[in-house]
mmCIF file with all atom_site columns, C-alpha atoms in Angstrom:
data_model
loop_
_atom_site.group_PDB
_atom_site.id
_atom_site.type_symbol
_atom_site.label_atom_id
_atom_site.label_alt_id
_atom_site.label_comp_id
_atom_site.label_asym_id
_atom_site.label_entity_id
_atom_site.label_seq_id
_atom_site.pdbx_PDB_ins_code
_atom_site.Cartn_x
_atom_site.Cartn_y
_atom_site.Cartn_z
_atom_site.occupancy
_atom_site.B_iso_or_equiv
_atom_site.pdbx_formal_charge
_atom_site.auth_seq_id
_atom_site.auth_comp_id
_atom_site.auth_asym_id
_atom_site.auth_atom_id
_atom_site.pdbx_PDB_model_num
ATOM 1   C CA . MET E 1 1   ? 6.533   18.374 5.475   1.00 89.00 ? 1   MET E CA 1
ATOM 2   C CA . GLU E 1 2   ? 4.334   19.155 2.239   1.00 89.00 ? 2   GLU E CA 1
ATOM 3   C CA . LEU E 1 3   ? 2.686   15.724 2.744   1.00 91.00 ? 3   LEU E CA 1
ATOM 4   C CA . LEU E 1 4   ? 1.783   16.687 6.354   1.00 94.00 ? 4   LEU E CA 1
ATOM 5   C CA . TRP E 1 5   ? 0.202   19.923 5.280   1.00 95.00 ? 5   TRP E CA 1
ATOM 6   C CA . PHE E 1 6   ? -1.557  18.246 2.387   1.00 96.00 ? 6   PHE E CA 1
ATOM 7   C CA . ALA E 1 7   ? -2.960  15.422 4.881   1.00 95.00 ? 7   ALA E CA 1
ATOM 8   C CA . LEU E 1 8   ? -4.128  18.159 7.523   1.00 95.00 ? 8   LEU E CA 1
ATOM 9   C CA . ALA E 1 9   ? -5.694  20.336 4.803   1.00 96.00 ? 9   ALA E CA 1
ATOM 10  C CA . CYS E 1 10  ? -7.552  17.427 2.967   1.00 96.00 ? 10  CYS E CA 1
ATOM 11  C CA . TYR E 1 11  ? -8.774  16.005 6.358   1.00 96.00 ? 11  TYR E CA 1
ATOM 12  C CA . GLY E 1 12  ? -9.919  19.596 7.590   1.00 95.00 ? 12  GLY E CA 1
ATOM 13  C CA . LEU E 1 13  ? -11.659 20.207 4.326   1.00 96.00 ? 13  LEU E CA 1
ATOM 14  C CA . THR E 1 14  ? -13.365 16.701 4.376   1.00 96.00 ? 14  THR E CA 1
ATOM 15  C CA . TYR E 1 15  ? -14.261 17.048 8.127   1.00 94.00 ? 15  TYR E CA 1
ATOM 16  C CA . LEU E 1 16  ? -15.850 20.634 7.515   1.00 94.00 ? 16  LEU E CA 1
ATOM 17  C CA . ILE E 1 17  ? -17.982 19.545 4.517   1.00 94.00 ? 17  ILE E CA 1
ATOM 18  C CA . VAL E 1 18  ? -19.107 16.090 5.855   1.00 94.00 ? 18  VAL E CA 1
ATOM 19  C CA . TYR E 1 19  ? -19.467 16.650 9.789   1.00 92.00 ? 19  TYR E CA 1
ATOM 20  C CA . ALA E 1 20  ? -19.714 20.277 10.603  1.00 91.00 ? 20  ALA E CA 1
ATOM 21  C CA . SER E 1 21  ? -23.056 21.455 11.670  1.00 91.00 ? 21  SER E CA 1
ATOM 22  C CA . ILE E 1 22  ? -22.429 24.892 9.977   1.00 92.00 ? 22  ILE E CA 1
ATOM 23  C CA . PHE E 1 23  ? -23.004 22.973 6.731   1.00 91.00 ? 23  PHE E CA 1
ATOM 24  C CA . ASN E 1 24  ? -26.118 21.120 7.747   1.00 91.00 ? 24  ASN E CA 1
ATOM 25  C CA . ARG E 1 25  ? -28.305 23.701 5.881   1.00 90.00 ? 25  ARG E CA 1
ATOM 26  C CA . PHE E 1 26  ? -26.430 23.274 2.672   1.00 91.00 ? 26  PHE E CA 1
ATOM 27  C CA . ARG E 1 27  ? -25.393 19.781 2.800   1.00 92.00 ? 27  ARG E CA 1
ATOM 28  C CA . PRO E 1 28  ? -27.830 17.884 0.411   1.00 92.00 ? 28  PRO E CA 1
ATOM 29  C CA . SER E 1 29  ? -29.554 14.659 1.657   1.00 91.00 ? 29  SER E CA 1
ATOM 30  C CA . LYS E 1 30  ? -28.155 11.244 0.821   1.00 90.00 ? 30  LYS E CA 1
ATOM 31  C CA . GLU E 1 31  ? -30.911 10.669 -1.874  1.00 91.00 ? 31  GLU E CA 1
ATOM 32  C CA . TRP E 1 32  ? -30.158 14.067 -3.747  1.00 92.00 ? 32  TRP E CA 1
ATOM 33  C CA . LEU E 1 33  ? -29.351 13.649 -7.273  1.00 91.00 ? 33  LEU E CA 1
ATOM 34  C CA . TRP E 1 34  ? -29.982 9.975  -7.553  1.00 92.00 ? 34  TRP E CA 1
ATOM 35  C CA . GLY E 1 35  ? -27.903 9.103  -4.586  1.00 87.00 ? 35  GLY E CA 1
ATOM 36  C CA . PHE E 1 36  ? -25.111 11.524 -5.479  1.00 90.00 ? 36  PHE E CA 1
ATOM 37  C CA . GLY E 1 37  ? -25.724 13.257 -2.109  1.00 92.00 ? 37  GLY E CA 1
ATOM 38  C CA . LYS E 1 38  ? -24.195 10.311 -0.398  1.00 92.00 ? 38  LYS E CA 1
ATOM 39  C CA . LEU E 1 39  ? -20.647 12.159 -1.453  1.00 91.00 ? 39  LEU E CA 1
ATOM 40  C CA . PHE E 1 40  ? -21.446 14.832 1.202   1.00 93.00 ? 40  PHE E CA 1
ATOM 41  C CA . HIS E 1 41  ? -21.948 12.152 4.025   1.00 94.00 ? 41  HIS E CA 1
ATOM 42  C CA . CYS E 1 42  ? -18.781 10.018 3.270   1.00 94.00 ? 42  CYS E CA 1
ATOM 43  C CA . PRO E 1 43  ? -15.419 11.076 4.448   1.00 95.00 ? 43  PRO E CA 1
ATOM 44  C CA . LEU E 1 44  ? -13.841 8.360  2.000   1.00 95.00 ? 44  LEU E CA 1
ATOM 45  C CA . CYS E 1 45  ? -15.670 9.532  -0.784  1.00 95.00 ? 45  CYS E CA 1
ATOM 46  C CA . PHE E 1 46  ? -15.342 13.420 -0.150  1.00 97.00 ? 46  PHE E CA 1
ATOM 47  C CA . GLY E 1 47  ? -11.778 12.744 0.863   1.00 97.00 ? 47  GLY E CA 1
ATOM 48  C CA . PHE E 1 48  ? -11.086 11.738 -2.735  1.00 97.00 ? 48  PHE E CA 1
ATOM 49  C CA . HIS E 1 49  ? -12.706 14.841 -3.903  1.00 96.00 ? 49  HIS E CA 1
ATOM 50  C CA . ALA E 1 50  ? -10.864 17.167 -1.393  1.00 97.00 ? 50  ALA E CA 1
ATOM 51  C CA . GLY E 1 51  ? -7.362  15.560 -2.478  1.00 97.00 ? 51  GLY E CA 1
ATOM 52  C CA . TRP E 1 52  ? -7.923  16.425 -6.177  1.00 96.00 ? 52  TRP E CA 1
ATOM 53  C CA . PHE E 1 53  ? -9.485  19.982 -5.336  1.00 97.00 ? 53  PHE E CA 1
ATOM 54  C CA . LEU E 1 54  ? -6.153  20.523 -3.254  1.00 96.00 ? 54  LEU E CA 1
ATOM 55  C CA . PHE E 1 55  ? -4.103  19.167 -5.997  1.00 96.00 ? 55  PHE E CA 1
ATOM 56  C CA . ALA E 1 56  ? -5.751  21.489 -8.459  1.00 96.00 ? 56  ALA E CA 1
ATOM 57  C CA . ILE E 1 57  ? -5.151  24.700 -6.341  1.00 95.00 ? 57  ILE E CA 1
ATOM 58  C CA . ASN E 1 58  ? -1.480  23.665 -5.139  1.00 93.00 ? 58  ASN E CA 1
ATOM 59  C CA . ASP E 1 59  ? -0.321  26.332 -7.382  1.00 93.00 ? 59  ASP E CA 1
ATOM 60  C CA . CYS E 1 60  ? -1.944  28.883 -5.057  1.00 94.00 ? 60  CYS E CA 1
ATOM 61  C CA . THR E 1 61  ? -0.251  27.927 -2.005  1.00 91.00 ? 61  THR E CA 1
ATOM 62  C CA . GLU E 1 62  ? 3.415   27.483 -0.748  1.00 90.00 ? 62  GLU E CA 1
ATOM 63  C CA . LEU E 1 63  ? 2.334   24.820 1.750   1.00 91.00 ? 63  LEU E CA 1
ATOM 64  C CA . PHE E 1 64  ? 2.311   21.962 -0.731  1.00 92.00 ? 64  PHE E CA 1
ATOM 65  C CA . THR E 1 65  ? 3.596   21.798 -4.342  1.00 91.00 ? 65  THR E CA 1
ATOM 66  C CA . PHE E 1 66  ? 2.902   18.848 -6.682  1.00 93.00 ? 66  PHE E CA 1
ATOM 67  C CA . ASP E 1 67  ? 3.762   18.569 -10.405 1.00 95.00 ? 67  ASP E CA 1
ATOM 68  C CA . TYR E 1 68  ? 0.564   18.909 -12.614 1.00 96.00 ? 68  TYR E CA 1
ATOM 69  C CA . THR E 1 69  ? 0.361   15.526 -13.939 1.00 96.00 ? 69  THR E CA 1
ATOM 70  C CA . VAL E 1 70  ? -2.508  13.068 -14.510 1.00 97.00 ? 70  VAL E CA 1
ATOM 71  C CA . ALA E 1 71  ? -0.508  10.582 -12.131 1.00 97.00 ? 71  ALA E CA 1
ATOM 72  C CA . ASN E 1 72  ? -0.339  12.982 -9.231  1.00 96.00 ? 72  ASN E CA 1
ATOM 73  C CA . PHE E 1 73  ? -4.011  14.033 -9.641  1.00 97.00 ? 73  PHE E CA 1
ATOM 74  C CA . PHE E 1 74  ? -5.176  10.628 -8.957  1.00 97.00 ? 74  PHE E CA 1
ATOM 75  C CA . ILE E 1 75  ? -2.499  9.817  -6.375  1.00 96.00 ? 75  ILE E CA 1
ATOM 76  C CA . CYS E 1 76  ? -3.622  13.040 -4.533  1.00 96.00 ? 76  CYS E CA 1
ATOM 77  C CA . GLY E 1 77  ? -7.093  12.005 -4.849  1.00 97.00 ? 77  GLY E CA 1
ATOM 78  C CA . TRP E 1 78  ? -6.370  8.393  -3.282  1.00 97.00 ? 78  TRP E CA 1
ATOM 79  C CA . ALA E 1 79  ? -4.202  9.848  -0.647  1.00 97.00 ? 79  ALA E CA 1
ATOM 80  C CA . GLY E 1 80  ? -6.816  12.264 0.329   1.00 97.00 ? 80  GLY E CA 1
ATOM 81  C CA . ALA E 1 81  ? -9.643  9.616  0.446   1.00 97.00 ? 81  ALA E CA 1
ATOM 82  C CA . GLY E 1 82  ? -7.242  7.401  2.645   1.00 97.00 ? 82  GLY E CA 1
ATOM 83  C CA . ILE E 1 83  ? -6.056  10.296 5.073   1.00 96.00 ? 83  ILE E CA 1
ATOM 84  C CA . SER E 1 84  ? -9.510  11.505 5.381   1.00 96.00 ? 84  SER E CA 1
ATOM 85  C CA . TYR E 1 85  ? -11.295 8.275  6.285   1.00 96.00 ? 85  TYR E CA 1
ATOM 86  C CA . ILE E 1 86  ? -8.595  6.906  8.480   1.00 95.00 ? 86  ILE E CA 1
ATOM 87  C CA . LEU E 1 87  ? -8.322  10.260 10.670  1.00 95.00 ? 87  LEU E CA 1
ATOM 88  C CA . SER E 1 88  ? -12.469 10.027 10.648  1.00 93.00 ? 88  SER E CA 1
ATOM 89  C CA . MET E 1 89  ? -12.359 6.903  12.028  1.00 92.00 ? 89  MET E CA 1
ATOM 90  C CA . ILE E 1 90  ? -9.777  7.447  14.754  1.00 92.00 ? 90  ILE E CA 1
ATOM 91  C CA . VAL E 1 91  ? -10.662 11.200 15.734  1.00 89.00 ? 91  VAL E CA 1
ATOM 92  C CA . GLY E 1 92  ? -14.011 12.361 16.945  1.00 81.00 ? 92  GLY E CA 1
ATOM 93  C CA . ASP E 1 93  ? -15.492 15.320 18.222  1.00 79.00 ? 93  ASP E CA 1
ATOM 94  C CA . GLU E 1 94  ? -14.410 14.408 21.654  1.00 79.00 ? 94  GLU E CA 1
ATOM 95  C CA . GLY E 1 95  ? -10.908 13.422 20.548  1.00 85.00 ? 95  GLY E CA 1
ATOM 96  C CA . ILE E 1 96  ? -9.453  9.842  19.919  1.00 87.00 ? 96  ILE E CA 1
ATOM 97  C CA . ARG E 1 97  ? -12.312 7.411  19.741  1.00 82.00 ? 97  ARG E CA 1
ATOM 98  C CA . LEU E 1 98  ? -12.155 4.570  22.028  1.00 74.00 ? 98  LEU E CA 1
ATOM 99  C CA . GLU E 1 99  ? -15.599 2.801  21.342  1.00 70.00 ? 99  GLU E CA 1
ATOM 100 C CA . LYS E 1 100 ? -14.291 -0.594 19.984  1.00 59.00 ? 100 LYS E CA 1
ATOM 101 C CA . SER E 1 101 ? -11.483 -0.848 22.754  1.00 56.00 ? 101 SER E CA 1
ATOM 102 C CA . ILE E 1 102 ? -14.139 -0.150 25.385  1.00 56.00 ? 102 ILE E CA 1
ATOM 103 C CA . LYS E 1 103 ? -16.474 -2.641 24.052  1.00 56.00 ? 103 LYS E CA 1
ATOM 104 C CA . GLU E 1 104 ? -14.042 -5.251 23.896  1.00 58.00 ? 104 GLU E CA 1
ATOM 105 C CA . VAL E 1 105 ? -12.817 -4.873 27.466  1.00 56.00 ? 105 VAL E CA 1
ATOM 106 C CA . ASP E 1 106 ? -16.479 -4.960 28.595  1.00 60.00 ? 106 ASP E CA 1
ATOM 107 C CA . ASN E 1 107 ? -17.120 -8.389 26.913  1.00 64.00 ? 107 ASN E CA 1
ATOM 108 C CA . ALA E 1 108 ? -13.923 -9.638 28.569  1.00 60.00 ? 108 ALA E CA 1
ATOM 109 C CA . THR E 1 109 ? -14.883 -9.398 32.046  1.00 59.00 ? 109 THR E CA 1
#
């Protein structure tokens, strides 16, 4: 259950920062700081940072608890990146994305 909470929190944080219109005014452009702004436009990149951030504050919550080790730091970052990217590719604002399936059906007919 802890991993589910971690996954949902990581995806939620990533989705808010990368896609939410409320952050449009604060989200830097992709060219900001010699390209470092791309981090705020990429769910895979930001997902890694969301993962280690949640790992760093896991002592402040009872939803998930991980031992503070270097290995867990990286594992939470990697898990956050994977979870955020996969869910961002599957789920959009209108629900589950079906673009690829619909294009394949149109080409078959």
